[in-house]
Short mmCIF file of C-alpha atoms and ligand atoms in Angstrom, two decimals:
data_model
loop_
_atom_site.label_atom_id
_atom_site.label_comp_id
_atom_site.label_asym_id
_atom_site.label_seq_id
_atom_site.Cartn_x
_atom_site.Cartn_y
_atom_site.Cartn_z
CA MET A 27 24.32 2.73 1.37
CA THR A 28 21.29 2.04 3.64
CA TYR A 29 18.96 0.15 2.12
CA GLN A 30 16.63 -2.93 4.29
CA PHE A 31 17.83 -6.78 3.14
CA GLU A 32 14.39 -8.91 3.53
CA GLU A 33 15.24 -12.84 3.26
CA TYR A 34 12.42 -15.41 2.90
CA PRO A 35 12.63 -19.13 3.00
CA THR A 36 11.20 -19.71 -0.31
CA ARG A 37 9.83 -17.68 -3.47
CA ALA A 38 6.24 -18.21 -2.37
CA ALA A 39 6.61 -16.57 0.91
CA LEU A 40 8.82 -13.90 -0.35
CA ILE A 41 5.45 -13.25 -3.35
CA GLU A 42 3.05 -13.19 -0.52
CA LYS A 43 4.75 -10.97 2.16
CA LEU A 44 6.03 -8.42 -0.64
CA SER A 45 2.45 -8.29 -1.98
CA GLN A 46 1.31 -7.75 1.47
CA ALA A 47 3.85 -4.97 1.67
CA LEU A 48 2.60 -3.14 -1.66
CA ILE A 49 -0.84 -3.04 -0.54
CA ALA A 50 0.09 -1.57 2.50
CA ASP A 51 2.31 1.19 1.21
CA LEU A 52 -0.38 1.63 -1.49
CA ARG A 53 -3.22 1.58 1.43
CA SER A 54 -0.74 4.20 3.25
CA ALA A 55 -0.27 6.58 0.18
CA LEU A 56 -4.20 6.55 -0.86
CA SER A 57 -4.80 7.54 2.88
CA SER A 58 -3.41 10.63 2.01
CA GLN A 59 -4.08 11.53 -1.48
CA SER A 60 -6.69 10.98 -3.71
CA THR A 61 -4.89 9.61 -6.37
CA ILE A 62 -1.54 7.62 -6.50
CA SER A 63 0.67 5.46 -8.93
CA PHE A 64 2.36 2.88 -8.61
CA ALA A 65 5.37 1.69 -10.87
CA VAL A 66 6.39 -2.14 -11.09
CA PRO A 67 8.86 -3.75 -13.39
CA GLY A 68 8.80 -6.17 -16.57
CA GLY A 69 10.79 -9.37 -16.99
CA THR A 70 10.33 -12.47 -15.58
CA THR A 71 10.57 -11.82 -11.96
CA PRO A 72 6.60 -9.94 -11.11
CA GLY A 73 4.47 -12.13 -12.83
CA PRO A 74 3.50 -14.20 -9.88
CA ILE A 75 3.86 -10.91 -7.47
CA PHE A 76 0.75 -9.31 -10.55
CA ASP A 77 -0.83 -12.60 -9.92
CA ARG A 78 -1.50 -11.95 -5.97
CA LEU A 79 -1.74 -7.96 -6.74
CA CYS A 80 -4.66 -8.51 -8.34
CA GLN A 81 -6.46 -10.28 -5.93
CA SER A 82 -6.36 -7.72 -3.36
CA ASP A 83 -8.99 -5.61 -2.17
CA LEU A 84 -8.08 -2.08 -2.62
CA ASP A 85 -9.35 1.05 -3.99
CA TRP A 86 -7.78 0.16 -7.45
CA ALA A 87 -10.01 3.15 -9.46
CA ARG A 88 -7.36 5.88 -7.47
CA VAL A 89 -4.07 3.82 -8.14
CA ASN A 90 -2.13 4.74 -11.67
CA ILE A 91 0.01 1.90 -12.48
CA LEU A 92 2.56 2.31 -14.55
CA LEU A 93 5.92 0.07 -15.99
CA SER A 94 9.40 0.98 -14.56
CA ASP A 95 10.72 0.81 -18.06
CA GLU A 96 9.81 -0.41 -21.27
CA ARG A 97 10.77 -2.74 -24.41
CA TRP A 98 10.42 -0.71 -27.45
CA VAL A 99 8.31 -3.50 -29.14
CA PRO A 100 4.62 -3.84 -30.46
CA THR A 101 2.59 -4.81 -27.55
CA GLU A 102 1.71 -8.16 -28.98
CA ASN A 103 5.76 -9.31 -28.58
CA PRO A 104 6.30 -11.87 -26.36
CA ARG A 105 8.79 -9.07 -24.91
CA SER A 106 6.23 -6.61 -24.25
CA ASN A 107 6.03 -5.33 -20.69
CA THR A 108 2.83 -3.42 -21.59
CA ALA A 109 1.47 -6.96 -22.53
CA LEU A 110 2.32 -8.60 -19.30
CA LEU A 111 1.06 -5.82 -17.19
CA ARG A 112 -2.32 -6.08 -19.47
CA ASN A 113 -2.15 -9.67 -18.71
CA ARG A 114 -1.43 -10.21 -15.59
CA LEU A 115 -2.00 -7.24 -13.39
CA LEU A 116 -4.48 -4.89 -15.10
CA VAL A 117 -7.32 -7.55 -14.40
CA GLY A 118 -10.25 -8.44 -12.27
CA PRO A 119 -10.30 -5.99 -9.12
CA VAL A 120 -7.16 -4.09 -10.62
CA GLU A 121 -8.83 -3.65 -14.05
CA VAL A 122 -10.61 -0.37 -12.61
CA ALA A 123 -7.02 1.24 -12.08
CA GLY A 124 -5.79 4.00 -14.27
CA TYR A 125 -2.87 2.73 -16.99
CA VAL A 126 -0.30 5.04 -17.99
CA PRO A 127 1.66 4.01 -20.88
CA LEU A 128 5.53 3.79 -21.48
CA TYR A 129 4.75 2.75 -25.24
CA ALA A 130 3.12 4.21 -27.95
CA ASP A 131 3.07 2.86 -31.73
CA TYR A 132 5.76 4.80 -32.70
CA ALA A 133 8.95 3.63 -35.19
CA THR A 134 11.50 4.94 -32.44
CA PRO A 135 10.96 5.81 -28.66
CA GLU A 136 11.94 9.21 -29.59
CA ASP A 137 9.42 9.98 -31.54
CA ALA A 138 7.21 8.96 -28.82
CA MET A 139 8.53 10.92 -25.82
CA GLU A 140 6.28 13.65 -25.88
CA PRO A 141 3.19 12.15 -26.19
CA LEU A 142 4.41 9.61 -23.24
CA SER A 143 5.73 12.41 -21.31
CA HIS A 144 2.89 14.25 -21.28
CA GLN A 145 0.59 11.72 -19.11
CA LEU A 146 3.39 10.43 -17.10
CA ASN A 147 3.86 13.93 -15.81
CA ALA A 148 0.82 14.19 -14.45
CA CYS A 149 1.26 11.15 -12.16
CA LEU A 150 4.69 11.81 -10.68
CA PRO A 151 5.59 11.66 -8.34
CA LEU A 152 5.64 7.60 -8.02
CA SER A 153 3.95 6.42 -4.79
CA VAL A 154 5.16 3.23 -4.81
CA LEU A 155 7.65 1.62 -6.90
CA LEU A 156 8.75 -1.93 -7.32
CA LEU A 157 12.11 -2.40 -9.21
CA GLY A 158 13.59 -5.65 -10.61
CA MET A 159 17.56 -6.33 -11.11
CA GLY A 160 19.21 -8.13 -14.07
CA ALA A 161 22.62 -9.55 -12.84
CA ASP A 162 24.26 -7.15 -14.27
CA MET A 163 23.23 -5.02 -12.08
CA HIS A 164 20.74 -2.60 -14.14
CA THR A 165 17.89 -1.81 -12.90
CA ALA A 166 14.42 -0.30 -14.86
CA SER A 167 17.01 0.06 -18.42
CA LEU A 168 19.75 1.65 -16.47
CA PHE A 169 21.88 -0.82 -18.17
CA PRO A 170 25.56 -0.36 -17.96
CA GLY A 171 27.14 0.53 -21.19
CA GLY A 172 24.00 2.03 -21.97
CA ASP A 173 23.92 5.15 -23.92
CA GLN A 174 22.13 7.34 -22.32
CA LEU A 175 23.13 6.06 -18.89
CA SER A 176 25.32 9.38 -17.34
CA PHE A 177 22.01 11.24 -18.62
CA ALA A 178 19.43 9.35 -16.94
CA LEU A 179 21.10 8.91 -13.62
CA GLY A 180 21.96 12.83 -13.32
CA ASP A 181 20.00 15.42 -11.88
CA SER A 182 18.65 17.13 -15.49
CA ALA A 183 17.15 14.28 -16.66
CA PRO A 184 13.43 14.45 -17.85
CA PRO A 185 11.04 11.35 -16.21
CA LEU A 186 11.85 9.07 -19.50
CA VAL A 187 14.59 8.63 -21.40
CA ALA A 188 15.21 6.66 -24.34
CA MET A 189 18.09 3.51 -23.69
CA ARG A 190 19.93 1.56 -26.25
CA ALA A 191 22.28 -0.58 -24.44
CA PRO A 192 24.81 -3.44 -25.58
CA ASP A 193 22.99 -5.98 -23.15
CA ALA A 194 19.27 -4.85 -24.39
CA PRO A 195 17.84 -6.54 -27.37
CA GLU A 196 16.17 -3.42 -28.38
CA PRO A 197 15.60 -0.19 -27.74
CA ARG A 198 13.88 1.15 -24.22
CA VAL A 199 12.57 3.39 -22.33
CA THR A 200 13.23 3.86 -18.86
CA LEU A 201 11.79 6.27 -16.18
CA SER A 202 14.70 7.96 -14.79
CA ALA A 203 17.10 7.46 -11.65
CA SER A 204 15.34 10.65 -10.14
CA VAL A 205 11.94 10.17 -10.97
CA LEU A 206 12.76 6.49 -9.23
CA ASN A 207 14.28 8.09 -6.15
CA ALA A 208 11.42 10.19 -5.25
CA ALA A 209 9.04 7.37 -4.88
CA ARG A 210 7.25 7.58 -1.26
CA TYR A 211 8.03 3.28 -0.81
CA LYS A 212 10.66 1.68 -2.75
CA HIS A 213 10.96 -2.31 -2.86
CA LEU A 214 13.32 -4.08 -5.05
CA VAL A 215 12.41 -7.89 -5.87
CA ILE A 216 15.47 -10.16 -6.71
CA PHE A 217 15.72 -14.09 -7.30
CA GLY A 218 18.51 -16.45 -6.62
CA ALA A 219 22.16 -16.55 -5.42
CA GLU A 220 23.43 -15.01 -8.62
CA LYS A 221 21.54 -11.68 -8.22
CA ARG A 222 22.07 -11.21 -4.69
CA HIS A 223 26.10 -12.28 -5.26
CA ALA A 224 25.63 -9.01 -7.88
CA LEU A 225 23.97 -7.20 -5.41
CA GLU A 226 27.02 -7.55 -2.91
CA GLN A 227 28.95 -6.72 -5.89
CA ALA A 228 27.51 -3.77 -6.70
CA GLN A 229 28.32 -2.06 -2.91
CA SER A 230 31.78 -1.24 -4.16
CA LEU A 231 31.10 -0.08 -7.66
CA PRO A 232 29.96 3.12 -8.66
CA ALA A 233 26.45 3.74 -10.56
CA GLN A 234 27.80 3.94 -13.81
CA GLU A 235 29.09 0.47 -13.70
CA ALA A 236 26.56 -0.86 -11.09
CA PRO A 237 23.38 1.33 -12.12
CA ILE A 238 21.06 -0.37 -8.94
CA MET A 239 23.37 1.91 -6.82
CA ALA A 240 21.91 5.03 -8.03
CA VAL A 241 18.05 3.60 -6.62
CA LEU A 242 19.23 1.68 -3.66
CA ALA A 243 18.72 3.98 -0.63
CA GLY A 244 15.78 3.34 1.14
CA THR A 245 14.42 0.65 -0.57
CA THR A 246 13.69 -2.38 1.11
CA VAL A 247 15.01 -5.19 -1.09
CA HIS A 248 13.22 -8.69 -1.28
CA TRP A 249 15.18 -11.51 -1.67
CA ALA A 250 14.79 -15.76 -2.22
CA ASP A 251 16.43 -18.73 -3.52
C1 6PG B 24 12.97 -5.33 -18.57
C2 6PG B 24 13.11 -4.88 -16.68
C3 6PG B 24 14.23 -4.55 -16.06
C4 6PG B 24 13.93 -6.29 -14.94
C5 6PG B 24 15.18 -7.05 -15.28
C6 6PG B 24 15.29 -8.36 -14.45
O1 6PG B 24 12.05 -4.88 -18.99
O2 6PG B 24 13.64 -5.97 -18.62
O3 6PG B 24 11.70 -3.90 -16.01
O4 6PG B 24 14.73 -3.62 -15.20
O5 6PG B 24 13.52 -5.75 -13.92
O6 6PG B 24 15.80 -7.18 -16.24
O7 6PG B 24 14.46 -9.24 -15.29
P1 6PG B 24 13.86 -10.18 -15.03
O8 6PG B 24 12.90 -10.59 -13.75
O9 6PG B 24 13.24 -11.25 -16.36
O10 6PG B 24 15.25 -11.27 -14.48
#
């Protein structure tokens, strides 16, 4: 599996260098397209990266921002990735960016698939992708044991897939592996020894058990302890 591994002496150094790399990729994409798309993870890792990105000078009005996956909870819920994005990335100069939602106020993700997919399809393929990973080797909401994992990893998956998994406290929606893989620039950010070890373990496992393996080719992995 060919991926690049970048190790940083501190988390602060990673945040700075990764933010610079993302801005460079966004600029490069903007130089050849009138509008581009930028997908980012939720969870606890990306907050400080968002804080840094939203201080960056870029033609944000030409960038459509979206999540790699969302937890099916109202946006007031502390677990909402949409809330994280609204509070930490879509602020300051980034307020003018386009926003492509992966959540709508319907009881289940299945109810919202059609309206959400419509807007999502219009911004594909992804230009720049940042992913996170769990210590269980999931990425986006491609979880080991997920009820739709095989479907979401397969070539016939639609861009957006609903997912329920034993280790996910709520239903999810996730971009499918083929959408993630079609991104022009792909980055993965992980912190800590446990996740580094998990990524090493993943190398000998099929994507069904280690979903990160489905999206790792061509990705730059950014790691700090
Ligand atoms: C989510 C994510 C998910 C995340 C990993 C890592 O909503 O949970 O998008 O894929 O990137 O679970 O999460 P942490 O950064 O919190 O460790």
